[in-house]
Short mmCIF file of C-alpha atoms in Angstrom, two decimals:
data_model
loop_
_atom_site.label_atom_id
_atom_site.label_comp_id
_atom_site.label_asym_id
_atom_site.label_seq_id
_atom_site.Cartn_x
_atom_site.Cartn_y
_atom_site.Cartn_z
CA UNK O 5 -23.99 9.60 8.32
CA UNK O 6 -24.27 6.18 6.60
CA UNK O 7 -21.81 4.50 4.30
CA UNK O 8 -22.26 1.15 2.75
CA UNK O 9 -18.99 -0.73 1.72
CA UNK O 10 -19.38 -2.95 -1.45
CA UNK O 11 -17.12 -5.00 -3.52
CA UNK O 12 -17.17 -6.25 -7.05
CA UNK O 13 -15.49 -9.37 -8.43
CA UNK O 14 -15.33 -11.17 -11.77
CA UNK O 15 -18.59 -12.94 -11.31
CA UNK O 16 -20.90 -10.74 -9.36
CA UNK O 17 -21.73 -7.12 -9.40
CA UNK O 18 -23.78 -4.82 -7.16
CA UNK O 19 -26.54 -3.16 -9.25
CA UNK O 20 -27.98 0.01 -7.78
CA UNK O 21 -31.09 2.12 -8.63
CA UNK O 22 -32.24 5.04 -6.71
CA UNK O 23 -35.76 6.59 -7.01
CA UNK O 24 -38.41 8.56 -5.15
CA UNK O 25 -41.02 6.39 -3.30
CA UNK O 26 -43.31 7.00 -0.49
CA UNK O 27 -42.16 10.59 -0.51
CA UNK O 28 -38.49 9.73 0.11
CA UNK O 29 -35.47 8.52 -1.61
CA UNK O 30 -35.11 4.79 -1.93
CA UNK O 31 -31.98 3.03 -3.13
CA UNK O 32 -32.34 -0.73 -4.08
CA UNK O 33 -29.15 -2.70 -4.54
CA UNK O 34 -29.00 -6.28 -5.71
CA UNK O 35 -26.11 -8.58 -6.50
CA UNK O 36 -25.96 -10.44 -9.57
CA UNK O 37 -24.23 -11.29 -12.99
CA UNK O 38 -26.89 -10.17 -15.41
CA UNK O 39 -27.97 -6.54 -15.68
CA UNK O 40 -31.19 -7.14 -17.28
CA UNK O 41 -32.19 -9.67 -14.59
CA UNK O 42 -31.14 -7.29 -11.87
CA UNK O 43 -33.20 -4.40 -13.46
CA UNK O 44 -36.30 -6.63 -13.48
CA UNK O 45 -35.69 -7.63 -9.90
CA UNK O 46 -35.36 -3.94 -8.88
CA UNK O 47 -38.65 -3.06 -10.61
CA UNK O 48 -40.21 -6.14 -8.68
CA UNK O 49 -39.21 -4.33 -5.47
CA UNK O 50 -40.49 -0.84 -6.56
CA UNK O 51 -43.87 -2.43 -7.36
CA UNK O 52 -44.06 -3.93 -3.98
CA UNK O 53 -43.09 -0.77 -2.28
CA UNK O 54 -45.80 1.12 -4.34
CA UNK O 55 -48.34 -1.73 -3.23
CA UNK O 56 -47.58 -1.10 0.45
CA UNK O 57 -47.95 2.80 0.05
CA UNK O 58 -51.53 2.20 -1.42
CA UNK O 59 -52.27 -0.38 1.25
CA UNK O 60 -51.38 1.93 4.02
CA UNK O 61 -52.97 5.18 2.49
CA UNK O 62 -55.80 6.95 4.13
CA UNK O 63 -57.16 8.09 0.87
CA UNK O 64 -59.84 6.34 -1.16
CA UNK O 65 -63.00 4.58 -0.19
CA UNK O 66 -61.32 1.19 -0.49
CA UNK O 67 -58.59 2.07 1.91
CA UNK O 68 -58.87 -0.12 5.09
CA UNK O 69 -57.25 2.69 7.14
CA UNK O 70 -59.67 5.25 5.90
CA UNK O 71 -62.60 2.92 6.64
CA UNK O 72 -61.19 2.18 10.21
CA UNK O 73 -60.79 5.95 10.97
CA UNK O 74 -64.24 7.01 9.41
CA UNK O 75 -65.75 4.50 11.75
CA UNK O 76 -64.14 5.65 15.00
CA UNK O 77 -66.57 5.53 17.85
CA UNK O 78 -69.23 3.97 15.63
CA UNK O 79 -68.57 0.29 14.69
CA UNK O 80 -65.75 -2.11 14.00
CA UNK O 81 -64.43 -2.48 10.65
CA UNK O 82 -63.47 -5.78 8.88
CA UNK O 83 -59.91 -5.49 7.46
CA UNK O 84 -57.56 -7.66 5.32
CA UNK O 85 -55.26 -10.09 7.03
CA UNK O 86 -52.18 -7.96 6.26
CA UNK O 87 -53.43 -4.74 7.92
CA UNK O 88 -54.72 -6.71 10.95
CA UNK O 89 -51.40 -8.31 11.59
CA UNK O 90 -49.57 -4.83 11.23
CA UNK O 91 -52.06 -3.28 13.68
CA UNK O 92 -51.58 -6.29 16.10
CA UNK O 93 -47.69 -5.98 15.95
CA UNK O 94 -48.01 -2.25 16.41
CA UNK O 95 -50.03 -2.78 19.58
CA UNK O 96 -47.31 -5.27 20.95
CA UNK O 97 -44.45 -2.63 20.34
CA UNK O 98 -46.72 0.03 21.93
CA UNK O 99 -47.06 -2.30 25.04
CA UNK O 100 -43.34 -2.96 25.02
CA UNK O 101 -42.57 0.73 24.94
CA UNK O 102 -45.18 1.63 27.44
CA UNK O 103 -47.03 3.67 24.84
CA UNK O 104 -44.07 5.75 23.67
CA UNK O 105 -44.66 4.07 20.31
CA UNK O 106 -48.25 4.65 19.38
CA UNK O 107 -50.03 4.46 16.03
CA UNK O 108 -53.07 6.53 17.28
CA UNK O 109 -53.68 10.23 17.27
CA UNK O 110 -56.78 12.57 17.53
CA UNK O 111 -58.53 15.02 15.36
CA UNK O 112 -60.40 16.45 18.41
CA UNK O 113 -58.94 18.90 20.88
CA UNK O 114 -61.41 17.44 23.52
CA UNK O 115 -59.92 13.81 23.28
CA UNK O 116 -56.96 13.76 25.51
CA UNK O 117 -56.96 10.15 26.35
CA UNK O 118 -56.77 8.74 22.93
CA UNK O 119 -54.09 6.03 22.84
CA UNK O 120 -53.37 2.47 21.63
CA UNK O 121 -55.35 1.00 24.45
CA UNK O 122 -58.52 2.17 22.80
CA UNK O 123 -57.95 0.02 19.77
CA UNK O 124 -60.10 -3.17 19.94
CA UNK O 125 -59.14 -6.13 17.77
CA UNK O 126 -61.30 -9.21 17.21
CA UNK O 127 -59.04 -11.82 15.66
CA UNK O 128 -61.99 -14.18 14.92
CA UNK O 129 -63.99 -11.61 13.05
CA UNK O 130 -60.76 -9.84 11.77
CA UNK O 131 -62.08 -6.37 12.74
CA UNK O 132 -60.73 -3.21 14.17
CA UNK O 133 -62.53 -0.79 16.23
CA UNK O 134 -61.38 2.60 17.41
CA UNK O 135 -63.35 3.31 20.66
CA UNK O 136 -63.37 7.07 20.58
CA UNK O 137 -64.84 9.44 18.03
CA UNK O 138 -62.22 11.47 16.38
CA UNK O 139 -59.55 8.87 16.98
CA UNK O 140 -57.42 7.98 14.11
CA UNK O 141 -54.50 5.56 13.25
CA UNK O 142 -51.48 6.10 11.06
CA UNK O 143 -48.53 3.99 10.16
CA UNK O 144 -46.39 6.85 9.31
CA UNK O 145 -43.76 5.89 11.82
CA UNK O 146 -43.21 2.45 10.29
CA UNK O 147 -44.42 2.57 6.78
CA UNK O 148 -40.97 2.85 5.09
CA UNK O 149 -39.60 0.09 7.17
CA UNK O 150 -42.50 -2.21 6.45
CA UNK O 151 -42.28 -1.47 2.75
CA UNK O 152 -38.54 -2.23 2.90
CA UNK O 153 -39.22 -5.60 4.60
CA UNK O 154 -41.78 -6.33 2.03
CA UNK O 155 -39.66 -5.45 -0.96
CA UNK O 156 -36.80 -7.78 0.54
CA UNK O 157 -39.27 -10.62 0.90
CA UNK O 158 -40.24 -10.26 -2.76
CA UNK O 159 -36.69 -10.13 -3.82
CA UNK O 160 -35.75 -13.19 -1.95
CA UNK O 161 -38.66 -15.15 -3.62
CA UNK O 162 -36.97 -14.05 -6.94
CA UNK O 163 -33.76 -15.65 -5.81
CA UNK O 164 -32.00 -12.41 -5.04
CA UNK O 165 -29.62 -13.75 -2.50
CA UNK O 166 -27.89 -10.64 -1.57
CA UNK O 167 -28.83 -6.89 -1.54
CA UNK O 168 -29.44 -3.69 0.49
CA UNK O 169 -32.51 -1.54 0.55
CA UNK O 170 -31.90 2.08 1.60
CA UNK O 171 -35.23 3.64 2.63
CA UNK O 172 -34.42 7.39 3.16
CA UNK O 173 -31.22 6.43 5.23
CA UNK O 174 -32.73 3.45 6.85
CA UNK O 175 -30.92 0.38 5.71
CA UNK O 176 -32.05 -3.35 5.38
CA UNK O 177 -29.49 -5.87 4.13
CA UNK O 178 -29.30 -9.63 3.49
CA UNK O 179 -26.80 -12.04 2.30
CA UNK O 180 -23.07 -11.24 1.65
CA UNK O 181 -21.30 -8.80 -0.80
CA UNK O 182 -19.41 -10.19 -3.71
CA UNK O 183 -16.31 -11.56 -2.24
CA UNK O 184 -18.20 -13.18 0.76
CA UNK O 185 -17.80 -9.88 2.81
CA UNK O 186 -20.81 -8.82 5.05
CA UNK O 187 -22.54 -5.58 4.32
CA UNK O 188 -21.40 -3.05 6.93
CA UNK O 189 -22.40 0.53 7.83
CA UNK O 190 -20.05 3.15 9.11
CA UNK O 191 -22.11 5.01 11.89
CA UNK O 192 -21.36 8.43 13.15
CA UNK O 193 -22.66 11.30 15.23
CA UNK O 194 -24.87 13.14 12.69
CA UNK O 195 -22.95 16.35 13.50
CA UNK O 196 -19.59 14.70 12.80
CA UNK O 197 -20.49 12.58 9.73
CA UNK O 198 -16.88 12.33 8.61
CA UNK O 199 -15.85 10.62 11.81
CA UNK O 200 -17.23 7.20 12.10
CA UNK O 201 -17.06 5.60 15.43
CA UNK O 202 -17.93 2.06 14.56
CA UNK O 203 -18.37 -0.27 11.62
CA UNK O 204 -21.36 -2.51 12.16
CA UNK O 205 -22.21 -5.79 10.41
CA UNK O 206 -25.72 -5.31 9.20
CA UNK O 207 -26.15 -8.47 6.87
CA UNK O 208 -29.49 -9.97 7.42
CA UNK O 209 -30.45 -7.05 9.80
CA UNK O 210 -31.98 -3.60 9.55
CA UNK O 211 -30.24 -0.29 10.64
CA UNK O 212 -32.29 2.90 11.47
CA UNK O 213 -31.16 6.13 13.04
CA UNK O 214 -33.48 8.68 14.68
CA UNK O 215 -32.34 12.21 15.48
CA UNK O 216 -33.74 14.33 18.42
CA UNK O 217 -33.97 17.60 16.37
CA UNK O 218 -36.24 19.41 18.59
CA UNK O 219 -36.50 18.11 22.19
CA UNK O 220 -38.25 21.11 23.50
CA UNK O 221 -41.07 21.60 21.16
CA UNK O 222 -44.49 21.26 22.87
CA UNK O 223 -47.24 19.74 20.89
CA UNK O 224 -50.60 21.42 22.06
CA UNK O 225 -52.93 20.10 19.48
CA UNK O 226 -52.90 16.33 20.34
CA UNK O 227 -50.70 13.66 18.82
CA UNK O 228 -49.79 13.80 15.18
CA UNK O 229 -49.33 10.83 12.74
CA UNK O 230 -46.18 9.15 13.70
CA UNK O 231 -45.47 11.35 16.76
CA UNK O 232 -44.29 9.94 19.97
CA UNK O 233 -46.55 10.02 23.07
CA UNK O 234 -45.83 13.01 25.36
CA UNK O 235 -47.76 11.85 28.29
CA UNK O 236 -46.16 8.53 29.15
CA UNK O 237 -44.15 9.50 32.22
CA UNK O 238 -40.72 9.18 30.77
CA UNK O 239 -38.19 12.04 31.75
CA UNK O 240 -36.62 13.52 28.67
CA UNK O 241 -32.97 12.90 28.74
CA UNK O 242 -30.30 14.78 26.72
CA UNK O 243 -30.48 12.16 23.95
CA UNK O 244 -29.16 13.50 20.56
CA UNK O 245 -29.60 10.45 18.34
CA UNK O 246 -30.34 6.83 18.41
CA UNK O 247 -29.29 4.02 16.08
CA UNK O 248 -30.94 0.62 16.32
CA UNK O 249 -29.94 -2.62 14.80
CA UNK O 250 -33.00 -5.20 14.45
CA UNK O 251 -34.03 -8.28 12.46
CA UNK O 252 -36.69 -6.15 10.46
CA UNK O 253 -36.81 -2.59 9.22
CA UNK O 254 -40.35 -2.31 10.61
CA UNK O 255 -39.17 -3.11 14.24
CA UNK O 256 -36.12 -0.88 13.89
CA UNK O 257 -38.25 2.06 12.89
CA UNK O 258 -40.78 1.44 15.52
CA UNK O 259 -38.09 1.19 18.32
CA UNK O 260 -35.88 3.98 17.32
CA UNK O 261 -37.96 7.08 17.90
CA UNK O 262 -39.31 5.99 21.24
CA UNK O 263 -35.79 5.55 22.49
CA UNK O 264 -35.42 9.37 22.05
CA UNK O 265 -38.27 9.96 24.67
CA UNK O 266 -37.25 7.07 27.00
CA UNK O 267 -33.84 8.51 27.74
CA UNK O 268 -30.37 6.72 27.92
CA UNK O 269 -31.14 4.57 30.96
CA UNK O 270 -34.62 3.65 30.01
CA UNK O 271 -33.65 3.05 26.35
CA UNK O 272 -30.75 0.75 27.22
CA UNK O 273 -32.78 -1.17 29.79
CA UNK O 274 -35.48 -1.78 27.01
CA UNK O 275 -32.99 -2.79 24.32
CA UNK O 276 -31.00 -5.01 26.74
CA UNK O 277 -34.16 -7.12 27.26
CA UNK O 278 -34.76 -7.75 23.61
CA UNK O 279 -33.36 -10.50 21.53
CA UNK O 280 -31.45 -9.74 18.27
CA UNK O 281 -31.84 -6.09 18.93
CA UNK O 282 -29.03 -3.60 19.75
CA UNK O 283 -28.49 0.20 19.70
CA UNK O 284 -26.18 3.19 20.08
CA UNK O 285 -27.39 6.09 22.04
CA UNK O 286 -25.58 9.45 21.58
CA UNK O 287 -26.21 12.35 24.10
CA UNK O 288 -25.86 16.04 23.64
CA UNK O 289 -22.10 15.83 24.58
CA UNK O 290 -21.33 13.22 21.90
CA UNK O 291 -20.89 10.53 24.46
CA UNK O 292 -21.73 7.11 23.11
CA UNK O 293 -23.82 4.50 24.93
CA UNK O 294 -23.91 1.05 23.37
CA UNK O 295 -26.35 -1.66 24.37
CA UNK O 296 -24.85 -4.96 25.60
CA UNK O 297 -24.86 -6.70 22.21
CA UNK O 298 -22.94 -4.14 20.21
CA UNK O 299 -19.53 -2.68 20.50
CA UNK O 300 -17.82 0.57 19.67
CA UNK O 301 -14.75 0.24 17.69
#
């Protein structure tokens, strides 16, 4: 479904390393002229991804997410600044998508009203409070994207001027390939992977694809971690897959799955309002619907 074009010249080489991180396959690519230096930089990125995984974990008494969830309906919890900002951004995206993106879920069959509006943030005290007992939060929907963004940040601090992070098929690229060519992705219908319909410049952008693998499955046990809201009022359209181009992998991850629920018209309306965000939507008949800032070639 995804193919990165890369070039090598006499001075610079693309160094790649693939490994399992956060339960998925990550491939980290950096450009340089020194293999030892490139290996160390890739190790720096892996260290940061592992840090993010631990930060967002719900296990352990020192986990901020675990503390927030344990105190649902009881009291606010003071969290570190990174977690607070991540929750704050998640609420902004939830509002933007009318609750289709939602980091909350419930462990109680009786709590049918749990949603992002029941998260109370106090910026001054830097606390998070879940108003209902049995309410929980999870970053499963954006954890890989956020980890990729952080790894890119660390690599740029180490003077890696160009690279690509492939987080389980989601791509984050910056700089130019050797030869001063942009990083591009060949995008295709997931069921026709050998027939790309467009080549998209993804340099300094993130690219994420979300597939509607089972539109008709009803979830009767409340929302699950990373699941989309089934009670937001949007009519399900025949959307087969959605690909999103955005400035960060976190934003691309957060936007892609909700577009499956919002349908073709609703999804395009949302994307066309946003700056620096574009998408392809493919319906069940393989028809392609591009947003206004991206072209089918």
